[in-house]
């Protein structure tokens, strides 16, 4: 007897027809600029491991030493008995790194965003979100049950208008570096505006940390903005840090408030202490090895210059995220497939990750790509997109 609840075939067929079906590729071996998938070696232009730390020998050694000292699992939530000295030391180091009073570790960036927004807002408040915010920021806003307002992408005037009519407490929420576009939030103006309107400001700099700023301090270092100007700062550790986890940085009281109220902090197991130990090493490398950022910027410049010469449509980005707008989801998929046949892994990003009609190739660079690899990608893009 068929149970209609489980009749997913029609929906799946529709996704396939709309070019929106998602498939995973199995990777055999570590992350890097060259990865082994489906028995083939591909040059990887879709990872967020921007500094090449995910497979760094010192980071791996720290992870292993962490396992030896702390074991495999952390046993419980931070508030029960899972908060190790490795977690604690990492929090102190992240606070110093970001120039904030304190930092609090979360298991993932997704959970940090859900937990922080829903802890700080309630039904009678307003959350203001950039249209192109990451899904986890949008979901955090929805979970909070606050009145939900989206403003036009990076549009200060639209934000000003919506802040003026906000009810209750207002929280402005934005990506720092936009994850699918690579451009920056107009942060100095947003900080002024939030202050004028006595609103909160939360910036998720998942793609800025490690990449922007002389010391890798991300968008707040890039614009030299203090804790007073950007009071709620979120970072993730699975991207440029090359490991796993996330953190929130801000005032002593903010962090204490989150420890009490953020449900995705309270009701979840602490990430393995070994992951925190690995992150402590990547934090050290990320700050000390400025050549990684310089090399990354060289590659980005080289790519943009070459792409312009070929007449490719670039976006307004100087970060490691360099999308090429295609528009149609099917065409973006086809371009990604052709690139794969030529030995390059570039992902096609489709709705709902990006707005309808704006499917794109999302090309990302890492410090350990070579100039030859960038040139070879440009050649392949020329062949595939012309
Ligand atoms: C990747 C990402 C997240 C999620 O972080 P995870 O640690 O992978 O869960 C949150 N925000 C933005 C902007 C991201 O790009």
PDB file of N, CA and C in Angstrom, residues 59-146:
ATOM      1  N   UNK A  59      49.031  22.062  10.831  1.00  0.00           N
ATOM      2  CA  UNK A  59      47.639  22.017  11.298  1.00  0.00           C
ATOM      3  C   UNK A  59      47.246  20.562  11.563  1.00  0.00           C
ATOM      4  N   UNK A  60      47.664  19.692  10.662  1.00  0.00           N
ATOM      5  CA  UNK A  60      47.385  18.258  10.839  1.00  0.00           C
ATOM      6  C   UNK A  60      48.075  17.723  12.102  1.00  0.00           C
ATOM      7  N   UNK A  61      49.315  18.133  12.303  1.00  0.00           N
ATOM      8  CA  UNK A  61      50.048  17.669  13.492  1.00  0.00           C
ATOM      9  C   UNK A  61      49.354  18.144  14.767  1.00  0.00           C
ATOM     10  N   UNK A  62      48.848  19.374  14.745  1.00  0.00           N
ATOM     11  CA  UNK A  62      48.147  19.897  15.928  1.00  0.00           C
ATOM     12  C   UNK A  62      46.863  19.112  16.179  1.00  0.00           C
ATOM     13  N   UNK A  63      46.179  18.762  15.098  1.00  0.00           N
ATOM     14  CA  UNK A  63      44.955  17.964  15.221  1.00  0.00           C
ATOM     15  C   UNK A  63      45.285  16.615  15.887  1.00  0.00           C
ATOM     16  N   UNK A  64      46.342  15.971  15.374  1.00  0.00           N
ATOM     17  CA  UNK A  64      46.721  14.658  15.915  1.00  0.00           C
ATOM     18  C   UNK A  64      47.128  14.760  17.384  1.00  0.00           C
ATOM     19  N   UNK A  65      47.907  15.792  17.703  1.00  0.00           N
ATOM     20  CA  UNK A  65      48.316  15.977  19.101  1.00  0.00           C
ATOM     21  C   UNK A  65      47.089  16.234  19.965  1.00  0.00           C
ATOM     22  N   UNK A  66      46.106  16.940  19.387  1.00  0.00           N
ATOM     23  CA  UNK A  66      44.855  17.206  20.106  1.00  0.00           C
ATOM     24  C   UNK A  66      44.107  15.918  20.418  1.00  0.00           C
ATOM     25  N   UNK A  67      44.085  15.010  19.463  1.00  0.00           N
ATOM     26  CA  UNK A  67      43.422  13.723  19.689  1.00  0.00           C
ATOM     27  C   UNK A  67      44.150  12.947  20.786  1.00  0.00           C
ATOM     28  N   UNK A  68      45.477  12.973  20.747  1.00  0.00           N
ATOM     29  CA  UNK A  68      46.249  12.263  21.776  1.00  0.00           C
ATOM     30  C   UNK A  68      45.947  12.809  23.171  1.00  0.00           C
ATOM     31  N   UNK A  69      45.788  14.127  23.249  1.00  0.00           N
ATOM     32  CA  UNK A  69      45.607  14.723  24.567  1.00  0.00           C
ATOM     33  C   UNK A  69      44.153  14.699  25.044  1.00  0.00           C
ATOM     34  N   UNK A  70      43.216  14.920  24.084  1.00  0.00           N
ATOM     35  CA  UNK A  70      41.808  15.093  24.485  1.00  0.00           C
ATOM     36  C   UNK A  70      40.904  13.960  24.019  1.00  0.00           C
ATOM     37  N   UNK A  71      41.421  13.049  23.214  1.00  0.00           N
ATOM     38  CA  UNK A  71      40.560  11.991  22.680  1.00  0.00           C
ATOM     39  C   UNK A  71      39.778  12.470  21.475  1.00  0.00           C
ATOM     40  N   UNK A  72      38.837  11.619  21.044  1.00  0.00           N
ATOM     41  CA  UNK A  72      38.134  11.930  19.792  1.00  0.00           C
ATOM     42  C   UNK A  72      36.949  12.863  19.982  1.00  0.00           C
ATOM     43  N   UNK A  73      36.163  12.638  20.996  1.00  0.00           N
ATOM     44  CA  UNK A  73      34.937  13.417  21.160  1.00  0.00           C
ATOM     45  C   UNK A  73      34.977  14.277  22.397  1.00  0.00           C
ATOM     46  N   UNK A  74      34.121  15.302  22.451  1.00  0.00           N
ATOM     47  CA  UNK A  74      34.179  16.205  23.607  1.00  0.00           C
ATOM     48  C   UNK A  74      33.160  15.821  24.679  1.00  0.00           C
ATOM     49  N   UNK A  75      32.301  14.838  24.404  1.00  0.00           N
ATOM     50  CA  UNK A  75      31.521  14.225  25.479  1.00  0.00           C
ATOM     51  C   UNK A  75      30.206  14.892  25.836  1.00  0.00           C
ATOM     52  N   UNK A  76      30.134  16.208  25.694  1.00  0.00           N
ATOM     53  CA  UNK A  76      28.874  16.883  26.032  1.00  0.00           C
ATOM     54  C   UNK A  76      28.942  18.326  25.548  1.00  0.00           C
ATOM     55  N   UNK A  77      27.896  19.068  25.873  1.00  0.00           N
ATOM     56  CA  UNK A  77      27.858  20.494  25.534  1.00  0.00           C
ATOM     57  C   UNK A  77      28.894  21.259  26.379  1.00  0.00           C
ATOM     58  N   UNK A  78      29.225  22.464  25.937  1.00  0.00           N
ATOM     59  CA  UNK A  78      30.166  23.318  26.680  1.00  0.00           C
ATOM     60  C   UNK A  78      29.693  23.571  28.111  1.00  0.00           C
ATOM     61  N   UNK A  79      28.376  23.683  28.303  1.00  0.00           N
ATOM     62  CA  UNK A  79      27.863  24.054  29.623  1.00  0.00           C
ATOM     63  C   UNK A  79      27.777  22.856  30.571  1.00  0.00           C
ATOM     64  N   UNK A  80      27.981  21.652  30.021  1.00  0.00           N
ATOM     65  CA  UNK A  80      27.963  20.483  30.917  1.00  0.00           C
ATOM     66  C   UNK A  80      29.429  20.140  31.247  1.00  0.00           C
ATOM     67  N   UNK A  81      30.067  19.275  30.466  1.00  0.00           N
ATOM     68  CA  UNK A  81      31.474  18.998  30.776  1.00  0.00           C
ATOM     69  C   UNK A  81      32.345  18.953  29.518  1.00  0.00           C
ATOM     70  N   UNK A  82      31.865  19.588  28.431  1.00  0.00           N
ATOM     71  CA  UNK A  82      32.595  19.480  27.164  1.00  0.00           C
ATOM     72  C   UNK A  82      33.531  20.632  26.856  1.00  0.00           C
ATOM     73  N   UNK A  83      33.626  21.631  27.738  1.00  0.00           N
ATOM     74  CA  UNK A  83      34.422  22.827  27.450  1.00  0.00           C
ATOM     75  C   UNK A  83      35.874  22.605  27.888  1.00  0.00           C
ATOM     76  N   UNK A  84      36.727  22.244  26.941  1.00  0.00           N
ATOM     77  CA  UNK A  84      38.102  21.874  27.286  1.00  0.00           C
ATOM     78  C   UNK A  84      39.021  23.091  27.337  1.00  0.00           C
ATOM     79  N   UNK A  85      40.239  22.865  27.839  1.00  0.00           N
ATOM     80  CA  UNK A  85      41.218  23.963  27.860  1.00  0.00           C
ATOM     81  C   UNK A  85      41.606  24.351  26.435  1.00  0.00           C
ATOM     82  N   UNK A  86      41.495  23.425  25.476  1.00  0.00           N
ATOM     83  CA  UNK A  86      41.782  23.783  24.079  1.00  0.00           C
ATOM     84  C   UNK A  86      40.739  24.773  23.560  1.00  0.00           C
ATOM     85  N   UNK A  87      39.446  24.486  23.819  1.00  0.00           N
ATOM     86  CA  UNK A  87      38.387  25.426  23.420  1.00  0.00           C
ATOM     87  C   UNK A  87      38.612  26.788  24.074  1.00  0.00           C
ATOM     88  N   UNK A  88      38.928  26.731  25.362  1.00  0.00           N
ATOM     89  CA  UNK A  88      39.047  27.983  26.112  1.00  0.00           C
ATOM     90  C   UNK A  88      40.203  28.835  25.581  1.00  0.00           C
ATOM     91  N   UNK A  89      41.338  28.174  25.327  1.00  0.00           N
ATOM     92  CA  UNK A  89      42.507  28.917  24.806  1.00  0.00           C
ATOM     93  C   UNK A  89      42.190  29.496  23.428  1.00  0.00           C
ATOM     94  N   UNK A  90      41.508  28.714  22.595  1.00  0.00           N
ATOM     95  CA  UNK A  90      41.163  29.222  21.258  1.00  0.00           C
ATOM     96  C   UNK A  90      40.254  30.448  21.366  1.00  0.00           C
ATOM     97  N   UNK A  91      39.300  30.415  22.269  1.00  0.00           N
ATOM     98  CA  UNK A  91      38.414  31.578  22.432  1.00  0.00           C
ATOM     99  C   UNK A  91      39.215  32.817  22.820  1.00  0.00           C
ATOM    100  N   UNK A  92      40.167  32.640  23.716  1.00  0.00           N
ATOM    101  CA  UNK A  92      40.971  33.795  24.133  1.00  0.00           C
ATOM    102  C   UNK A  92      41.813  34.318  22.972  1.00  0.00           C
ATOM    103  N   UNK A  93      42.340  33.389  22.170  1.00  0.00           N
ATOM    104  CA  UNK A  93      43.170  33.807  21.036  1.00  0.00           C
ATOM    105  C   UNK A  93      42.333  34.484  19.948  1.00  0.00           C
ATOM    106  N   UNK A  94      41.103  34.008  19.760  1.00  0.00           N
ATOM    107  CA  UNK A  94      40.227  34.634  18.763  1.00  0.00           C
ATOM    108  C   UNK A  94      39.793  36.033  19.218  1.00  0.00           C
ATOM    109  N   UNK A  95      39.600  36.206  20.516  1.00  0.00           N
ATOM    110  CA  UNK A  95      39.250  37.534  21.033  1.00  0.00           C
ATOM    111  C   UNK A  95      40.410  38.500  20.768  1.00  0.00           C
ATOM    112  N   UNK A  96      41.635  38.055  21.045  1.00  0.00           N
ATOM    113  CA  UNK A  96      42.802  38.919  20.809  1.00  0.00           C
ATOM    114  C   UNK A  96      42.951  39.217  19.314  1.00  0.00           C
ATOM    115  N   UNK A  97      42.773  38.203  18.497  1.00  0.00           N
ATOM    116  CA  UNK A  97      42.907  38.340  17.038  1.00  0.00           C
ATOM    117  C   UNK A  97      41.921  39.362  16.483  1.00  0.00           C
ATOM    118  N   UNK A  98      40.686  39.341  16.975  1.00  0.00           N
ATOM    119  CA  UNK A  98      39.658  40.235  16.444  1.00  0.00           C
ATOM    120  C   UNK A  98      39.612  41.571  17.175  1.00  0.00           C
ATOM    121  N   UNK A  99      40.400  41.717  18.247  1.00  0.00           N
ATOM    122  CA  UNK A  99      40.364  42.963  19.018  1.00  0.00           C
ATOM    123  C   UNK A  99      39.048  43.147  19.752  1.00  0.00           C
ATOM    124  N   UNK A 100      38.435  42.042  20.137  1.00  0.00           N
ATOM    125  CA  UNK A 100      37.180  42.098  20.884  1.00  0.00           C
ATOM    126  C   UNK A 100      37.433  41.606  22.307  1.00  0.00           C
ATOM    127  N   UNK A 101      36.507  41.943  23.227  1.00  0.00           N
ATOM    128  CA  UNK A 101      36.712  41.539  24.622  1.00  0.00           C
ATOM    129  C   UNK A 101      36.700  40.031  24.786  1.00  0.00           C
ATOM    130  N   UNK A 102      35.750  39.414  24.071  1.00  0.00           N
ATOM    131  CA  UNK A 102      35.649  37.954  24.208  1.00  0.00           C
ATOM    132  C   UNK A 102      35.184  37.309  22.919  1.00  0.00           C
ATOM    133  N   UNK A 103      35.397  36.018  22.834  1.00  0.00           N
ATOM    134  CA  UNK A 103      34.882  35.241  21.701  1.00  0.00           C
ATOM    135  C   UNK A 103      34.254  33.970  22.254  1.00  0.00           C
ATOM    136  N   UNK A 104      33.269  33.452  21.514  1.00  0.00           N
ATOM    137  CA  UNK A 104      32.557  32.237  21.924  1.00  0.00           C
ATOM    138  C   UNK A 104      32.522  31.291  20.737  1.00  0.00           C
ATOM    139  N   UNK A 105      32.950  30.054  20.967  1.00  0.00           N
ATOM    140  CA  UNK A 105      32.950  29.053  19.883  1.00  0.00           C
ATOM    141  C   UNK A 105      31.569  28.446  19.682  1.00  0.00           C
ATOM    142  N   UNK A 106      31.213  28.255  18.433  1.00  0.00           N
ATOM    143  CA  UNK A 106      30.019  27.478  18.067  1.00  0.00           C
ATOM    144  C   UNK A 106      30.504  26.306  17.214  1.00  0.00           C
ATOM    145  N   UNK A 107      29.626  25.304  17.067  1.00  0.00           N
ATOM    146  CA  UNK A 107      30.053  24.125  16.307  1.00  0.00           C
ATOM    147  C   UNK A 107      30.128  24.395  14.815  1.00  0.00           C
ATOM    148  N   UNK A 108      29.224  25.235  14.295  1.00  0.00           N
ATOM    149  CA  UNK A 108      29.300  25.628  12.884  1.00  0.00           C
ATOM    150  C   UNK A 108      28.828  27.081  12.745  1.00  0.00           C
ATOM    151  N   UNK A 109      29.136  27.662  11.597  1.00  0.00           N
ATOM    152  CA  UNK A 109      28.667  29.012  11.304  1.00  0.00           C
ATOM    153  C   UNK A 109      27.155  29.057  11.196  1.00  0.00           C
ATOM    154  N   UNK A 110      26.601  28.024  10.619  1.00  0.00           N
ATOM    155  CA  UNK A 110      25.142  27.953  10.500  1.00  0.00           C
ATOM    156  C   UNK A 110      24.512  28.037  11.886  1.00  0.00           C
ATOM    157  N   UNK A 111      25.061  27.275  12.813  1.00  0.00           N
ATOM    158  CA  UNK A 111      24.494  27.267  14.165  1.00  0.00           C
ATOM    159  C   UNK A 111      24.740  28.585  14.888  1.00  0.00           C
ATOM    160  N   UNK A 112      25.890  29.203  14.645  1.00  0.00           N
ATOM    161  CA  UNK A 112      26.171  30.502  15.274  1.00  0.00           C
ATOM    162  C   UNK A 112      25.108  31.519  14.840  1.00  0.00           C
ATOM    163  N   UNK A 113      24.823  31.550  13.538  1.00  0.00           N
ATOM    164  CA  UNK A 113      23.870  32.541  13.045  1.00  0.00           C
ATOM    165  C   UNK A 113      22.457  32.275  13.564  1.00  0.00           C
ATOM    166  N   UNK A 114      22.048  31.020  13.578  1.00  0.00           N
ATOM    167  CA  UNK A 114      20.729  30.697  14.134  1.00  0.00           C
ATOM    168  C   UNK A 114      20.662  31.111  15.603  1.00  0.00           C
ATOM    169  N   UNK A 115      21.701  30.748  16.339  1.00  0.00           N
ATOM    170  CA  UNK A 115      21.677  30.946  17.785  1.00  0.00           C
ATOM    171  C   UNK A 115      21.761  32.405  18.185  1.00  0.00           C
ATOM    172  N   UNK A 116      22.628  33.159  17.524  1.00  0.00           N
ATOM    173  CA  UNK A 116      22.846  34.548  17.949  1.00  0.00           C
ATOM    174  C   UNK A 116      21.624  35.404  17.641  1.00  0.00           C
ATOM    175  N   UNK A 117      21.112  35.314  16.412  1.00  0.00           N
ATOM    176  CA  UNK A 117      19.994  36.190  16.039  1.00  0.00           C
ATOM    177  C   UNK A 117      18.760  35.861  16.876  1.00  0.00           C
ATOM    178  N   UNK A 118      18.508  34.550  17.063  1.00  0.00           N
ATOM    179  CA  UNK A 118      17.294  34.205  17.803  1.00  0.00           C
ATOM    180  C   UNK A 118      17.444  34.476  19.299  1.00  0.00           C
ATOM    181  N   UNK A 119      18.677  34.554  19.793  1.00  0.00           N
ATOM    182  CA  UNK A 119      18.867  34.871  21.218  1.00  0.00           C
ATOM    183  C   UNK A 119      18.649  36.361  21.481  1.00  0.00           C
ATOM    184  N   UNK A 120      18.882  37.202  20.477  1.00  0.00           N
ATOM    185  CA  UNK A 120      18.893  38.646  20.725  1.00  0.00           C
ATOM    186  C   UNK A 120      17.591  39.337  20.337  1.00  0.00           C
ATOM    187  N   UNK A 121      16.737  38.645  19.580  1.00  0.00           N
ATOM    188  CA  UNK A 121      15.494  39.266  19.115  1.00  0.00           C
ATOM    189  C   UNK A 121      14.302  38.402  19.483  1.00  0.00           C
ATOM    190  N   UNK A 122      13.153  39.037  19.579  1.00  0.00           N
ATOM    191  CA  UNK A 122      11.898  38.312  19.807  1.00  0.00           C
ATOM    192  C   UNK A 122      10.809  38.872  18.904  1.00  0.00           C
ATOM    193  N   UNK A 123       9.614  38.366  19.119  1.00  0.00           N
ATOM    194  CA  UNK A 123       8.442  38.695  18.325  1.00  0.00           C
ATOM    195  C   UNK A 123       8.202  40.178  18.081  1.00  0.00           C
ATOM    196  N   UNK A 124       8.499  41.020  19.068  1.00  0.00           N
ATOM    197  CA  UNK A 124       8.144  42.439  18.931  1.00  0.00           C
ATOM    198  C   UNK A 124       9.279  43.260  18.326  1.00  0.00           C
ATOM    199  N   UNK A 125      10.312  42.596  17.807  1.00  0.00           N
ATOM    200  CA  UNK A 125      11.471  43.303  17.263  1.00  0.00           C
ATOM    201  C   UNK A 125      11.522  43.214  15.733  1.00  0.00           C
ATOM    202  N   UNK A 126      12.578  43.837  15.172  1.00  0.00           N
ATOM    203  CA  UNK A 126      12.733  43.829  13.712  1.00  0.00           C
ATOM    204  C   UNK A 126      14.141  43.377  13.347  1.00  0.00           C
ATOM    205  N   UNK A 127      14.243  42.505  12.359  1.00  0.00           N
ATOM    206  CA  UNK A 127      15.557  42.133  11.837  1.00  0.00           C
ATOM    207  C   UNK A 127      15.638  42.641  10.401  1.00  0.00           C
ATOM    208  N   UNK A 128      16.724  43.331  10.073  1.00  0.00           N
ATOM    209  CA  UNK A 128      16.910  43.895   8.735  1.00  0.00           C
ATOM    210  C   UNK A 128      18.052  43.160   8.055  1.00  0.00           C
ATOM    211  N   UNK A 129      17.765  42.532   6.936  1.00  0.00           N
ATOM    212  CA  UNK A 129      18.755  41.670   6.288  1.00  0.00           C
ATOM    213  C   UNK A 129      19.005  42.094   4.848  1.00  0.00           C
ATOM    214  N   UNK A 130      20.265  42.088   4.457  1.00  0.00           N
ATOM    215  CA  UNK A 130      20.617  42.293   3.055  1.00  0.00           C
ATOM    216  C   UNK A 130      19.981  41.168   2.234  1.00  0.00           C
ATOM    217  N   UNK A 131      19.453  41.532   1.063  1.00  0.00           N
ATOM    218  CA  UNK A 131      18.814  40.542   0.174  1.00  0.00           C
ATOM    219  C   UNK A 131      19.702  39.363  -0.160  1.00  0.00           C
ATOM    220  N   UNK A 132      21.012  39.593  -0.209  1.00  0.00           N
ATOM    221  CA  UNK A 132      21.907  38.517  -0.639  1.00  0.00           C
ATOM    222  C   UNK A 132      22.586  37.813   0.531  1.00  0.00           C
ATOM    223  N   UNK A 133      22.051  38.016   1.742  1.00  0.00           N
ATOM    224  CA  UNK A 133      22.647  37.348   2.905  1.00  0.00           C
ATOM    225  C   UNK A 133      22.652  35.825   2.752  1.00  0.00           C
ATOM    226  N   UNK A 134      23.623  35.212   3.399  1.00  0.00           N
ATOM    227  CA  UNK A 134      23.728  33.749   3.465  1.00  0.00           C
ATOM    228  C   UNK A 134      22.460  33.160   4.098  1.00  0.00           C
ATOM    229  N   UNK A 135      22.098  31.973   3.632  1.00  0.00           N
ATOM    230  CA  UNK A 135      20.878  31.302   4.095  1.00  0.00           C
ATOM    231  C   UNK A 135      20.815  31.208   5.627  1.00  0.00           C
ATOM    232  N   UNK A 136      21.947  31.000   6.275  1.00  0.00           N
ATOM    233  CA  UNK A 136      21.925  30.824   7.724  1.00  0.00           C
ATOM    234  C   UNK A 136      21.537  32.117   8.446  1.00  0.00           C
ATOM    235  N   UNK A 137      21.877  33.266   7.860  1.00  0.00           N
ATOM    236  CA  UNK A 137      21.468  34.550   8.460  1.00  0.00           C
ATOM    237  C   UNK A 137      19.969  34.762   8.264  1.00  0.00           C
ATOM    238  N   UNK A 138      19.479  34.397   7.095  1.00  0.00           N
ATOM    239  CA  UNK A 138      18.046  34.518   6.830  1.00  0.00           C
ATOM    240  C   UNK A 138      17.279  33.575   7.762  1.00  0.00           C
ATOM    241  N   UNK A 139      17.761  32.350   7.890  1.00  0.00           N
ATOM    242  CA  UNK A 139      17.076  31.375   8.746  1.00  0.00           C
ATOM    243  C   UNK A 139      17.100  31.812  10.216  1.00  0.00           C
ATOM    244  N   UNK A 140      18.203  32.405  10.653  1.00  0.00           N
ATOM    245  CA  UNK A 140      18.291  32.922  12.028  1.00  0.00           C
ATOM    246  C   UNK A 140      17.241  34.001  12.255  1.00  0.00           C
ATOM    247  N   UNK A 141      17.071  34.869  11.265  1.00  0.00           N
ATOM    248  CA  UNK A 141      16.054  35.920  11.361  1.00  0.00           C
ATOM    249  C   UNK A 141      14.658  35.341  11.448  1.00  0.00           C
ATOM    250  N   UNK A 142      14.391  34.328  10.640  1.00  0.00           N
ATOM    251  CA  UNK A 142      13.057  33.703  10.656  1.00  0.00           C
ATOM    252  C   UNK A 142      12.808  33.004  11.988  1.00  0.00           C
ATOM    253  N   UNK A 143      13.840  32.309  12.472  1.00  0.00           N
ATOM    254  CA  UNK A 143      13.707  31.576  13.734  1.00  0.00           C
ATOM    255  C   UNK A 143      13.414  32.512  14.910  1.00  0.00           C
ATOM    256  N   UNK A 144      13.945  33.727  14.840  1.00  0.00           N
ATOM    257  CA  UNK A 144      13.768  34.680  15.950  1.00  0.00           C
ATOM    258  C   UNK A 144      12.319  35.143  16.081  1.00  0.00           C
ATOM    259  N   UNK A 145      11.540  34.987  15.012  1.00  0.00           N
ATOM    260  CA  UNK A 145      10.146  35.442  14.936  1.00  0.00           C
ATOM    261  C   UNK A 145      10.013  36.967  14.954  1.00  0.00           C
ATOM    262  N   UNK A 146      11.125  37.670  14.824  1.00  0.00           N
ATOM    263  CA  UNK A 146      11.059  39.127  14.707  1.00  0.00           C
ATOM    264  C   UNK A 146      10.460  39.494  13.345  1.00  0.00           C
TER     265      UNK A 146
END
